[in-house]
Amino acid sequence: MKKRSILRRISALLLSTTMLFSIMGCKNSNLETTQLSFKPGTYEASSKAHNGDLKVQVEVDDTSIKSVTVIEHGETPNVSDAALEKVPAAIVTTQSVAVDIVSGATYTSNAIIEATKIALQEAGGNLELLNVKKEQTEKVEDIEKTADVIVVGAGGAGLAAAVSASQNGASVIVIEKMPSVGGNTIISGSGYNAVDPKRQEPLGIEDSIELHYTQTYEGGDKLGNPDLIRTLVENAYPALEWLESLGMEYTDNLITVLGGLFPRGHKPVKPLGTGYVDAYMNYINSNDVEVMVETKAEELIIEDGIVTGVIALGANGNKVTLNANNGVILTTGGFGANVEMRQEYNKKWPTLDETIKTTNAPGATGDGLIMAEAVNANLVGMNEIQLLPMGDPNTGSLSGKVGVGVASNVFINKEGNRFVAEDERRDVMTMALYEQTDKWLWEVIDSDTYPTPESKNNFNQTITELVEQGIVIKADSLEELAEKLDLPYENLKASLDKYNEAVDNQGGDEFGRKILEQKIDTAPFYAGARSITVHHTMGGLEINTSAEVINKDSEIIEGLFAAGEVTGGVHGSNRLGGNALADITVFGKIAGENAAKNKLK
């Protein structure tokens, strides 16, 4: 009797559960088929994006979303362009706010979606109904194309290679897995190291190619390939002139990039790395160079030991086969955004797990390394992974950085003390930061860096914007700064007094700092929080000075070239700040020229 009663209860429970799921299923089904309803008109709403508020204008009729337009924003050109175009279009096409974000532009994508939700709610829209995801099922055919040179990756190295190959008479196709071009270059600090007497001598700076070579070689603990380093430093300025011939503009003021060791950093007129990308794309758009975004390379085509093309995946899952008459250039970047790969190769740092953010674009996942290793390419220096002490504590990004050069800042820990020379090598500064409370520092500067409210950092952000967004703390006295940062005032004052005394004496800094150009003693004071972030992976494909890829038997892989962060051997154990832009330009240009002249058998 008792057993039968239990069975009845189980049966009743199962029946009620089945009814519940049935009701829920009906509810979802009803949501999917219920027609949208709005109060016709045009509505505007705003949401917080990466660089401040973003405003949309949404037009609706009785039953549909007619248009979504971003009418105001402060997002970075090129970086956010794909999101600004694709997200509003997807909302209108699917009649839903449950649309995919654009990789590499997460903040912009989410801001568009959130602002659109607010506007649609004001129009009387049912948010539950609008949140039903609707797939776009457009069928796309497989593609096969042929060009002289196929470039894989549309960051700075890839675009340099594409332009160079084109200028040397080759037909070129560039593929990029992300929705827009630019890679790490477009979000970089953008300083470009080159010995440049024309700009340096008027500033009283004595420099030489030999000094640049020595600092690069010794700064990488003599682990870099001397021939590659020599190629880099000797061609850095000619490559800069080549960039200028494409329309790239630099100021005449040279800086010492963080970890750059010397004032040979050329600062672009345009913010971030947008000037580089604009210069390349202006050429590409005016010439017969094809760029295919949202096209992910998956494997190299190899015939009789010769690389003859690439097989890729298109945006809609279609197969893309690209045949090369002359060669393939890999410019896919490093693996700074691949946590698993970072952990696999890390031999130096306490941890590089997901708690350590990265400055890298999300596309830096080591794809090119994996593809090339599958055709027997040799990898060198993979354990050499560079970190910076300059990442946003929440995102790892370099944006929001309050300092604009090594000469103008000091690093203060949570106890109010300096702890390292701010002009040291990047690995030295970062290892020192690992030992500080919460791996946290305050970058402190004064009003000499920002003489007006509209003065900007290297990321085109004004000091007013940085303060309003809470990224930077402003104080009208040192006491107020200590209070706002929750630091012992006595320690902060003593730290700055000692530093300022070293500037006055032009020596004697307690941490051995050599760049002692600017005191920090004039209110208002500013401070920005910074932490450890993965910045550059120095290891990668072994190449020669012609940018040809070398296999595990020390032989050239016919038809395969590489440039930029996908390669190894240029920087040794530590990359000097400002050398990356020179590296990708010099070797991108070399790879493009040599691939254009190469004829496959």
Coordinates of C-alpha atoms in Angstrom, one line a residue:
M1 CA 0.0 0.0 0.0
K2 CA 2.8 2.3 1.0
K3 CA 4.7 1.5 -2.2
R4 CA 1.6 2.2 -4.4
S5 CA 1.2 5.6 -2.7
I6 CA 4.8 6.6 -3.4
L7 CA 4.4 5.6 -7.1
R8 CA 1.2 7.7 -7.3
R9 CA 3.1 10.7 -6.0
I10 CA 6.0 10.2 -8.4
S11 CA 3.5 9.9 -11.3
A12 CA 1.8 13.1 -10.2
L13 CA 5.1 14.9 -9.9
L14 CA 6.2 13.8 -13.4
L15 CA 2.8 14.9 -14.8
S16 CA 3.1 18.3 -13.2
T17 CA 6.7 18.7 -14.4
T18 CA 5.7 17.7 -17.9
M19 CA 2.9 20.3 -17.8
L20 CA 5.2 23.0 -16.6
F21 CA 7.7 22.4 -19.4
S22 CA 4.9 22.2 -21.8
I23 CA 3.6 25.6 -20.6
M24 CA 7.1 27.1 -20.8
G25 CA 7.5 25.7 -24.3
C26 CA 4.2 27.3 -25.3
K27 CA 5.3 30.5 -23.8
N28 CA 8.6 30.6 -25.7
S29 CA 6.8 29.5 -28.8
N30 CA 4.3 32.3 -28.4
L31 CA 7.1 34.8 -27.9
E32 CA 8.6 33.7 -31.1
T33 CA 5.4 34.1 -33.1
T34 CA 3.9 37.1 -31.4
Q35 CA 4.0 40.2 -33.5
L36 CA 6.0 43.2 -32.3
S37 CA 4.1 46.3 -31.3
F38 CA 5.3 49.9 -31.0
K39 CA 4.2 53.5 -30.8
P40 CA 5.3 54.7 -34.2
G41 CA 8.0 57.4 -34.1
T42 CA 11.7 58.2 -33.6
Y43 CA 13.4 57.7 -30.2
E44 CA 16.8 58.5 -28.9
A45 CA 18.7 56.9 -26.0
S46 CA 22.3 56.7 -24.7
S47 CA 24.5 54.1 -23.0
K48 CA 28.0 54.0 -21.7
A49 CA 30.6 52.7 -24.3
H50 CA 34.4 52.4 -24.2
N51 CA 35.1 56.1 -24.5
G52 CA 32.1 57.7 -23.0
D53 CA 28.4 57.9 -23.9
L54 CA 27.1 56.5 -27.2
K55 CA 23.7 57.7 -28.5
V56 CA 21.4 55.9 -30.9
Q57 CA 18.3 57.0 -32.8
V58 CA 15.7 54.3 -33.4
E59 CA 12.8 54.6 -35.8
V60 CA 9.8 52.2 -35.5
D61 CA 6.3 51.8 -37.0
D62 CA 3.4 49.9 -35.6
T63 CA 5.0 46.5 -35.9
S64 CA 8.7 46.7 -36.7
I65 CA 12.0 48.4 -36.1
K66 CA 12.7 50.4 -39.2
S67 CA 16.2 51.7 -38.5
V68 CA 18.9 52.0 -35.7
T69 CA 21.5 54.7 -36.2
V70 CA 24.4 55.6 -33.9
I71 CA 24.2 59.4 -33.9
E72 CA 26.9 60.3 -31.3
H73 CA 29.9 58.5 -30.0
G74 CA 33.5 58.9 -28.9
E75 CA 34.8 55.5 -29.9
T76 CA 38.2 54.9 -31.6
P77 CA 38.0 55.1 -35.4
N78 CA 38.6 51.7 -37.2
V79 CA 38.5 49.8 -33.9
S80 CA 34.8 50.3 -33.4
D81 CA 33.7 50.8 -37.1
A82 CA 32.6 47.2 -37.5
A83 CA 30.4 47.3 -34.4
L84 CA 28.9 50.6 -35.4
E85 CA 27.9 49.1 -38.8
K86 CA 27.1 45.5 -38.0
V87 CA 25.2 45.7 -34.7
P88 CA 22.5 48.2 -35.8
A89 CA 22.1 46.3 -39.1
A90 CA 21.7 43.0 -37.2
I91 CA 19.0 44.5 -34.9
V92 CA 16.9 45.6 -37.9
T93 CA 17.5 42.4 -39.9
T94 CA 16.5 40.1 -37.0
Q95 CA 14.0 42.5 -35.4
S96 CA 15.7 41.6 -32.1
V97 CA 18.2 43.0 -29.6
A98 CA 19.6 39.6 -29.0
V99 CA 22.3 39.9 -31.6
D100 CA 25.9 38.9 -31.5
I101 CA 28.5 41.4 -30.4
V102 CA 31.4 42.2 -32.7
S103 CA 34.7 40.6 -31.6
G104 CA 37.3 43.3 -30.7
A105 CA 34.6 45.9 -30.1
T106 CA 32.7 44.4 -27.1
Y107 CA 32.1 47.7 -25.2
T108 CA 30.8 49.5 -28.4
S109 CA 28.6 46.5 -29.3
N110 CA 27.0 46.3 -25.9
A111 CA 26.5 50.1 -25.7
I112 CA 24.5 50.0 -29.0
I113 CA 22.4 47.1 -27.8
E114 CA 21.7 48.7 -24.4
A115 CA 20.8 52.1 -25.9
T116 CA 18.6 50.5 -28.4
K117 CA 16.8 48.5 -25.7
I118 CA 16.1 51.8 -23.8
A119 CA 14.7 53.5 -26.9
L120 CA 12.5 50.5 -27.8
Q121 CA 11.1 50.4 -24.3
E122 CA 10.2 54.1 -24.6
A123 CA 8.4 53.1 -27.8
G124 CA 6.3 50.6 -25.9
G125 CA 8.2 47.6 -27.1
N126 CA 8.0 44.3 -25.2
L127 CA 11.6 43.7 -24.1
E128 CA 11.0 40.0 -23.4
L129 CA 9.8 39.6 -27.0
L130 CA 12.7 41.7 -28.3
N131 CA 15.2 39.5 -26.5
V132 CA 14.3 36.4 -28.4
K133 CA 17.4 35.5 -30.5
K134 CA 16.7 34.9 -34.2
E135 CA 19.3 33.3 -36.3
Q136 CA 20.3 34.7 -39.8
T137 CA 20.4 31.6 -42.1
E138 CA 21.8 33.1 -45.3
K139 CA 23.4 30.4 -47.4
V140 CA 26.8 31.3 -48.7
E141 CA 28.7 29.3 -51.4
D142 CA 32.3 28.1 -51.0
I143 CA 34.9 30.4 -52.6
E144 CA 38.1 29.7 -54.5
K145 CA 40.4 32.6 -55.5
T146 CA 44.0 33.0 -56.8
A147 CA 46.5 35.8 -56.3
D148 CA 50.3 36.2 -56.5
V149 CA 50.5 36.8 -52.7
I150 CA 48.1 35.7 -49.9
V151 CA 48.6 37.6 -46.6
V152 CA 47.1 36.0 -43.5
G153 CA 46.4 38.7 -40.9
A154 CA 45.5 42.3 -41.4
G155 CA 47.4 44.0 -38.5
G156 CA 50.3 46.3 -39.0
A157 CA 52.7 43.7 -40.3
G158 CA 50.1 42.2 -42.7
L159 CA 49.0 45.6 -44.1
A160 CA 52.7 46.6 -44.5
A161 CA 53.3 43.3 -46.4
A162 CA 50.3 43.7 -48.6
V163 CA 51.2 47.3 -49.6
S164 CA 54.8 46.3 -50.2
A165 CA 53.9 43.3 -52.3
S166 CA 51.5 45.4 -54.3
Q167 CA 54.1 48.1 -54.9
N168 CA 56.4 45.3 -56.2
G169 CA 53.9 44.3 -58.9
A170 CA 52.0 41.4 -57.2
S171 CA 48.3 40.9 -57.0
V172 CA 47.4 40.5 -53.3
I173 CA 44.6 39.1 -51.2
V174 CA 44.6 39.8 -47.4
I175 CA 42.4 37.7 -45.1
E176 CA 41.6 38.7 -41.5
K177 CA 39.5 36.6 -39.0
M178 CA 38.3 39.6 -37.1
P179 CA 35.5 41.9 -38.4
S180 CA 37.9 44.8 -39.0
V181 CA 41.6 45.3 -39.9
G182 CA 44.2 46.7 -37.5
G183 CA 45.0 44.0 -35.0
N184 CA 47.2 45.0 -32.2
T185 CA 48.6 47.9 -34.2
I186 CA 45.4 50.0 -34.1
I187 CA 45.1 49.8 -30.3
S188 CA 48.9 50.3 -29.6
G189 CA 50.7 53.1 -27.9
S190 CA 52.1 53.7 -31.4
G191 CA 55.6 54.9 -30.6
Y192 CA 58.1 53.9 -33.4
N193 CA 61.8 53.6 -32.6
A194 CA 64.3 54.8 -35.2
V195 CA 67.6 56.6 -35.2
D196 CA 66.6 60.0 -36.8
P197 CA 69.2 62.7 -36.8
K198 CA 66.8 65.1 -38.5
R199 CA 64.6 65.1 -35.4
Q200 CA 67.0 64.1 -32.7
E201 CA 69.8 66.6 -33.3
P202 CA 67.7 69.8 -32.9
L203 CA 66.6 68.3 -29.5
G204 CA 70.2 67.7 -28.4
I205 CA 69.9 63.9 -28.6
E206 CA 73.0 62.0 -29.8
D207 CA 72.0 58.6 -31.1
S208 CA 73.4 56.0 -33.5
I209 CA 72.3 52.8 -35.2
E210 CA 75.1 51.0 -33.2
L211 CA 73.6 52.2 -29.9
H212 CA 70.1 51.1 -31.1
Y213 CA 71.5 47.7 -32.0
T214 CA 73.4 47.3 -28.7
Q215 CA 70.4 48.3 -26.6
T216 CA 68.1 46.0 -28.5
Y217 CA 70.6 43.0 -28.3
E218 CA 71.6 43.5 -24.7
G219 CA 68.0 44.5 -23.7
G220 CA 67.0 41.1 -24.8
D221 CA 69.7 39.4 -22.8
K222 CA 71.7 38.7 -26.0
L223 CA 69.2 36.0 -27.0
G224 CA 68.0 37.8 -30.1
N225 CA 69.3 36.8 -33.6
P226 CA 72.0 39.4 -34.3
D227 CA 71.3 39.4 -38.1
L228 CA 67.6 40.1 -37.5
I229 CA 68.4 42.8 -35.0
R230 CA 70.8 44.4 -37.5
T231 CA 68.2 44.3 -40.2
L232 CA 65.7 45.9 -37.8
V233 CA 67.8 48.9 -36.7
E234 CA 69.4 49.6 -40.0
N235 CA 66.0 49.6 -41.8
A236 CA 63.9 51.3 -39.1
Y237 CA 64.3 54.8 -40.4
P238 CA 64.0 54.0 -44.2
A239 CA 60.8 52.1 -43.3
L240 CA 59.6 55.2 -41.4
E241 CA 60.2 57.3 -44.5
W242 CA 58.3 54.7 -46.5
L243 CA 55.4 55.1 -44.1
E244 CA 55.5 58.8 -44.5
S245 CA 55.4 58.4 -48.3
L246 CA 52.1 56.6 -47.7
G247 CA 50.7 59.5 -45.7
M248 CA 51.8 58.6 -42.2
E249 CA 52.5 61.7 -40.0
Y250 CA 54.7 62.0 -36.9
T251 CA 55.3 64.9 -34.6
D252 CA 58.8 66.3 -34.2
N253 CA 58.8 65.6 -30.5
L254 CA 60.5 62.3 -29.7
I255 CA 59.7 60.3 -26.5
T256 CA 61.2 57.5 -24.6
V257 CA 58.6 54.8 -24.8
L258 CA 58.0 52.8 -21.5
G259 CA 60.9 50.3 -21.5
G260 CA 62.4 51.9 -24.6
L261 CA 65.6 53.0 -22.8
F262 CA 66.3 56.0 -25.2
P263 CA 64.4 59.0 -26.7
R264 CA 64.0 57.7 -30.2
G265 CA 60.3 57.0 -30.1
H266 CA 58.4 58.7 -32.9
K267 CA 54.9 59.8 -31.9
P268 CA 52.2 59.8 -34.6
V269 CA 49.9 62.8 -35.1
K270 CA 46.8 60.5 -35.1
P271 CA 45.8 58.7 -31.9
L272 CA 46.7 55.1 -31.1
G273 CA 47.8 53.2 -34.2
T274 CA 45.1 54.7 -36.4
G275 CA 47.6 56.6 -38.5
Y276 CA 49.4 53.5 -39.5
V277 CA 46.2 51.7 -40.5
D278 CA 44.8 54.7 -42.3
A279 CA 48.0 55.1 -44.3
Y280 CA 48.0 51.5 -45.4
M281 CA 44.2 51.4 -46.1
N282 CA 44.4 54.5 -48.2
Y283 CA 46.8 52.8 -50.5
I284 CA 44.9 49.5 -50.4
N285 CA 41.6 51.1 -51.2
S286 CA 43.2 53.0 -54.1
N287 CA 44.9 49.9 -55.6
D288 CA 43.9 46.4 -56.6
V289 CA 44.4 44.8 -53.1
E290 CA 41.5 42.7 -51.8
V291 CA 40.8 42.5 -48.1
M292 CA 38.5 39.8 -46.8
V293 CA 37.5 40.2 -43.1
E294 CA 35.8 37.6 -41.0
T295 CA 37.8 35.0 -42.9
K296 CA 39.7 32.7 -40.6
A297 CA 42.7 30.8 -42.0
E298 CA 42.7 27.2 -40.8
E299 CA 45.5 25.4 -42.7
L300 CA 48.3 26.0 -45.2
I301 CA 48.1 24.2 -48.5
I302 CA 51.4 22.4 -49.2
E303 CA 52.4 20.6 -52.3
D304 CA 55.7 18.8 -52.6
G305 CA 57.0 20.7 -49.6
I306 CA 56.0 24.1 -51.1
V307 CA 53.3 26.3 -49.5
T308 CA 50.9 27.2 -52.3
G309 CA 47.9 28.6 -50.5
V310 CA 45.6 28.8 -47.6
I311 CA 42.3 27.1 -46.7
A312 CA 40.0 29.4 -44.6
L313 CA 36.6 29.5 -43.1
G314 CA 34.3 32.3 -44.2
A315 CA 31.9 34.3 -41.9
N316 CA 29.0 32.0 -42.7
G317 CA 30.9 28.7 -42.4
N318 CA 31.7 28.5 -46.1
K319 CA 35.0 27.1 -47.2
V320 CA 37.5 29.7 -48.7
T321 CA 40.4 28.3 -50.8
L322 CA 43.1 30.8 -51.7
N323 CA 45.8 29.8 -54.1
A324 CA 49.1 31.7 -54.2
N325 CA 51.2 32.0 -57.3
N326 CA 54.2 33.4 -55.4
G327 CA 53.8 32.8 -51.7
V328 CA 51.9 33.1 -48.5
I329 CA 52.8 35.6 -45.8
L330 CA 51.8 34.9 -42.2
T331 CA 51.2 38.0 -40.1
T332 CA 48.8 36.6 -37.6
G333 CA 50.4 38.1 -34.5
G334 CA 51.3 36.4 -31.2
F335 CA 49.4 34.4 -28.6
G336 CA 49.0 37.0 -25.8
A337 CA 45.2 36.5 -25.8
N338 CA 45.5 32.7 -25.6
V339 CA 45.6 31.8 -21.9
E340 CA 46.1 28.1 -22.5
M341 CA 49.1 28.7 -24.8
R342 CA 50.5 31.3 -22.4
Q343 CA 50.5 28.9 -19.6
E344 CA 51.9 26.1 -21.7
Y345 CA 55.0 28.1 -22.6
N346 CA 55.5 30.3 -19.5
K347 CA 58.7 29.5 -17.7
K348 CA 59.4 32.9 -16.1
W349 CA 56.4 34.5 -14.4
P350 CA 54.5 33.3 -11.3
T351 CA 51.4 32.8 -13.4
L352 CA 49.9 33.9 -16.7
D353 CA 46.4 32.5 -16.0
E354 CA 43.1 34.2 -16.7
T355 CA 43.7 36.6 -13.7
I356 CA 46.4 38.3 -15.8
K357 CA 44.7 40.4 -18.5
T358 CA 46.3 41.3 -21.8
T359 CA 46.7 44.5 -23.9
N360 CA 46.2 42.4 -27.0
A361 CA 43.3 42.4 -29.4
P362 CA 41.2 39.2 -29.0
G363 CA 42.5 37.9 -32.3
A364 CA 46.0 37.3 -30.9
T365 CA 45.5 33.6 -30.2
G366 CA 48.5 32.0 -32.0
D367 CA 46.7 30.6 -35.0
G368 CA 49.6 31.2 -37.4
L369 CA 52.0 29.4 -35.1
I370 CA 49.8 26.3 -35.1
M371 CA 49.3 26.3 -38.9
A372 CA 53.0 26.8 -39.6
E373 CA 54.1 24.2 -37.1
A374 CA 51.8 21.7 -38.9
V375 CA 54.1 22.1 -42.0
N376 CA 57.3 21.6 -40.0
A377 CA 58.1 25.3 -39.3
N378 CA 60.6 25.8 -36.4
L379 CA 59.5 27.8 -33.3
V380 CA 62.0 29.8 -31.3
G381 CA 61.9 31.6 -28.0
M382 CA 58.3 30.6 -27.2
N383 CA 58.9 30.9 -23.4
E384 CA 59.8 34.6 -23.8
I385 CA 56.6 36.4 -22.9
Q386 CA 56.6 40.1 -22.2
L387 CA 54.4 41.7 -19.5
L388 CA 53.9 45.4 -18.8
P389 CA 53.1 47.1 -15.5
M390 CA 50.8 49.4 -17.3
G391 CA 47.5 47.6 -17.9
D392 CA 44.0 48.7 -16.8
P393 CA 43.3 46.6 -13.7
N394 CA 39.9 45.6 -15.0
T395 CA 40.6 45.1 -18.8
G396 CA 44.4 44.9 -19.3
S397 CA 44.1 47.6 -21.9
L398 CA 46.7 50.4 -22.2
S399 CA 44.0 52.9 -22.8
G400 CA 43.2 55.3 -20.0
K401 CA 46.9 55.5 -19.1
V402 CA 47.5 58.9 -17.5
G403 CA 51.2 59.2 -18.4
V404 CA 52.4 60.1 -21.8
G405 CA 56.1 59.3 -21.5
V406 CA 58.7 58.0 -19.1
A407 CA 60.0 61.5 -18.3
S408 CA 56.8 62.7 -16.6
N409 CA 55.7 60.0 -14.2
V410 CA 56.5 58.0 -11.1
F411 CA 55.1 54.6 -9.8
I412 CA 53.6 54.5 -6.3
N413 CA 52.4 51.4 -4.6
K414 CA 49.5 51.0 -2.1
E415 CA 51.8 52.0 0.7
G416 CA 52.6 55.3 -0.9
N417 CA 56.2 54.4 -1.9
R418 CA 58.1 54.2 -5.1
F419 CA 59.5 50.7 -5.8
V420 CA 61.4 50.6 -9.1
A421 CA 63.1 52.9 -11.6
E422 CA 60.4 53.9 -14.1
D423 CA 62.8 53.9 -17.0
E424 CA 63.9 50.3 -16.4
R425 CA 63.4 47.4 -18.8
R426 CA 59.8 46.2 -18.9
D427 CA 60.5 42.8 -17.4
V428 CA 62.3 44.4 -14.4
M429 CA 59.5 46.8 -13.7
T430 CA 56.9 44.1 -14.0
M431 CA 58.7 41.6 -11.8
A432 CA 59.0 44.4 -9.2
L433 CA 55.2 45.0 -9.5
Y434 CA 54.5 41.3 -8.8
E435 CA 56.0 41.9 -5.4
Q436 CA 53.7 44.8 -4.5
T437 CA 50.4 44.6 -2.7
D438 CA 47.7 43.4 -5.0
K439 CA 50.2 43.8 -8.0
W440 CA 48.9 47.4 -8.1
L441 CA 50.5 50.8 -8.8
W442 CA 49.4 54.4 -9.1
E443 CA 51.0 56.2 -12.0
V444 CA 51.4 59.8 -10.6
I445 CA 52.0 62.9 -12.7
D446 CA 51.4 66.6 -12.3
S447 CA 49.9 69.5 -14.3
D448 CA 53.0 69.9 -16.5
T449 CA 51.8 66.9 -18.4
Y450 CA 48.3 68.2 -18.8
P451 CA 48.5 72.1 -18.9
T452 CA 44.9 72.5 -20.1
P453 CA 41.7 70.5 -19.5
E454 CA 41.8 69.4 -23.2
S455 CA 45.3 68.0 -23.1
K456 CA 45.3 64.4 -24.3
N457 CA 47.1 61.2 -23.5
N458 CA 48.5 58.9 -26.1
F459 CA 45.0 57.3 -26.7
N460 CA 43.3 60.6 -27.7
Q461 CA 41.6 60.9 -24.3
T462 CA 41.5 64.3 -22.6
I463 CA 42.4 64.6 -19.0
T464 CA 38.9 66.0 -18.4
E465 CA 37.3 62.8 -19.9
L466 CA 39.6 60.5 -17.9
V467 CA 38.7 62.3 -14.7
E468 CA 34.9 62.4 -15.4
Q469 CA 34.9 58.7 -16.2
G470 CA 36.7 57.9 -12.9
I471 CA 39.7 56.4 -14.7
V472 CA 42.0 59.1 -13.3
I473 CA 42.0 60.7 -9.9
K474 CA 42.6 64.5 -9.8
A475 CA 43.7 66.4 -6.7
D476 CA 44.5 70.0 -6.0
S477 CA 47.2 69.2 -3.5
L478 CA 49.4 66.3 -2.5
E479 CA 47.5 65.9 0.7
E480 CA 44.2 65.6 -1.2
L481 CA 45.7 63.1 -3.6
A482 CA 46.9 60.9 -0.7
E483 CA 43.5 61.0 0.8
K484 CA 41.7 60.1 -2.4
L485 CA 44.1 57.2 -3.1
D486 CA 44.0 56.0 0.5
L487 CA 47.7 56.3 0.8
P488 CA 49.8 57.5 3.8
Y489 CA 50.5 61.1 3.0
E490 CA 54.0 61.1 4.7
N491 CA 55.1 58.2 2.5
L492 CA 53.8 59.8 -0.7
K493 CA 55.4 63.1 0.1
A494 CA 58.7 61.6 1.0
S495 CA 58.7 59.5 -2.2
L496 CA 58.1 62.6 -4.4
D497 CA 60.6 64.8 -2.4
K498 CA 63.4 62.2 -3.0
Y499 CA 62.5 61.9 -6.7
N500 CA 62.4 65.7 -7.2
E501 CA 65.7 66.1 -5.4
A502 CA 67.2 63.6 -7.8
V503 CA 65.8 65.7 -10.7
D504 CA 67.4 68.8 -9.2
N505 CA 70.7 67.0 -8.8
Q506 CA 70.5 65.2 -12.1
G507 CA 71.4 62.0 -10.4
G508 CA 71.3 60.0 -7.2
D509 CA 67.9 58.5 -7.6
E510 CA 67.3 55.9 -5.0
F511 CA 66.2 53.3 -7.6
G512 CA 68.8 54.2 -10.2
R513 CA 66.5 56.1 -12.5
K514 CA 68.4 57.8 -15.3
I515 CA 65.7 59.8 -17.0
L516 CA 65.4 62.7 -14.6
E517 CA 63.9 65.5 -16.7
Q518 CA 60.7 66.6 -15.0
K519 CA 59.8 67.2 -11.4
I520 CA 56.4 66.3 -10.1
D521 CA 55.6 69.2 -7.8
T522 CA 52.9 71.4 -9.5
A523 CA 49.2 71.0 -8.7
P524 CA 46.8 69.7 -9.8
F525 CA 48.1 66.2 -9.4
Y526 CA 46.7 63.2 -11.3
A527 CA 46.9 59.4 -10.6
G528 CA 45.8 56.4 -12.6
A529 CA 45.6 52.8 -11.4
R530 CA 47.7 50.3 -13.3
S531 CA 48.5 46.6 -13.0
I532 CA 50.2 43.7 -14.7
T533 CA 49.2 42.8 -18.3
V534 CA 50.5 40.4 -21.0
H535 CA 51.8 42.6 -23.8
H536 CA 54.0 40.8 -26.3
T537 CA 55.1 37.3 -27.1
M538 CA 58.7 37.4 -28.3
G539 CA 58.8 33.8 -29.5
G540 CA 57.4 32.5 -32.8
L541 CA 58.4 31.3 -36.2
E542 CA 62.1 31.3 -37.1
I543 CA 62.8 33.5 -40.1
N544 CA 65.8 34.7 -41.9
T545 CA 66.6 38.3 -42.9
S546 CA 64.5 37.8 -46.0
A547 CA 61.5 37.0 -43.8
E548 CA 61.4 33.4 -45.1
V549 CA 60.2 30.8 -42.6
I550 CA 62.7 28.2 -41.5
N551 CA 61.8 24.6 -40.8
K552 CA 63.0 22.2 -38.1
D553 CA 65.8 21.0 -40.3
S554 CA 67.1 24.6 -40.7
E555 CA 65.9 24.8 -44.3
I556 CA 63.7 27.5 -45.9
I557 CA 60.1 26.5 -46.4
E558 CA 59.5 27.4 -50.0
G559 CA 56.6 29.8 -50.5
L560 CA 56.2 30.7 -46.8
F561 CA 57.1 34.1 -45.4
A562 CA 56.3 35.7 -42.0
A563 CA 56.6 39.1 -40.2
G564 CA 55.6 40.7 -37.0
E565 CA 54.7 39.1 -33.7
V566 CA 54.1 35.7 -35.2
T567 CA 57.9 35.5 -35.6
G568 CA 60.6 34.9 -33.0
G569 CA 64.3 35.8 -32.7
V570 CA 64.1 39.5 -33.1
H571 CA 63.7 40.7 -29.5
G572 CA 65.3 37.9 -27.4
S573 CA 64.0 37.7 -23.9
N574 CA 62.7 41.3 -23.7
R575 CA 61.4 43.7 -26.3
L576 CA 62.3 47.4 -26.0
G577 CA 59.4 49.7 -25.9
G578 CA 58.9 51.3 -29.3
N579 CA 60.6 48.5 -31.2
A580 CA 57.4 46.6 -32.2
L581 CA 56.1 49.2 -34.7
A582 CA 59.6 49.3 -36.3
D583 CA 59.7 45.5 -36.3
I584 CA 56.4 44.9 -38.0
T585 CA 57.0 47.7 -40.6
V586 CA 60.6 46.6 -41.5
F587 CA 59.9 42.9 -41.8
G588 CA 56.4 43.4 -43.2
K589 CA 57.9 45.5 -46.0
I590 CA 60.7 42.9 -46.6
A591 CA 58.2 40.0 -46.6
G592 CA 55.9 41.7 -49.1
E593 CA 58.8 42.6 -51.4
N594 CA 60.4 39.1 -51.4
A595 CA 57.1 37.3 -51.7
A596 CA 56.2 39.4 -54.7
K597 CA 59.4 38.5 -56.4
N598 CA 59.2 34.8 -55.5
K599 CA 57.9 32.5 -58.2
L600 CA 56.7 29.1 -57.0
K601 CA 58.0 26.1 -59.0

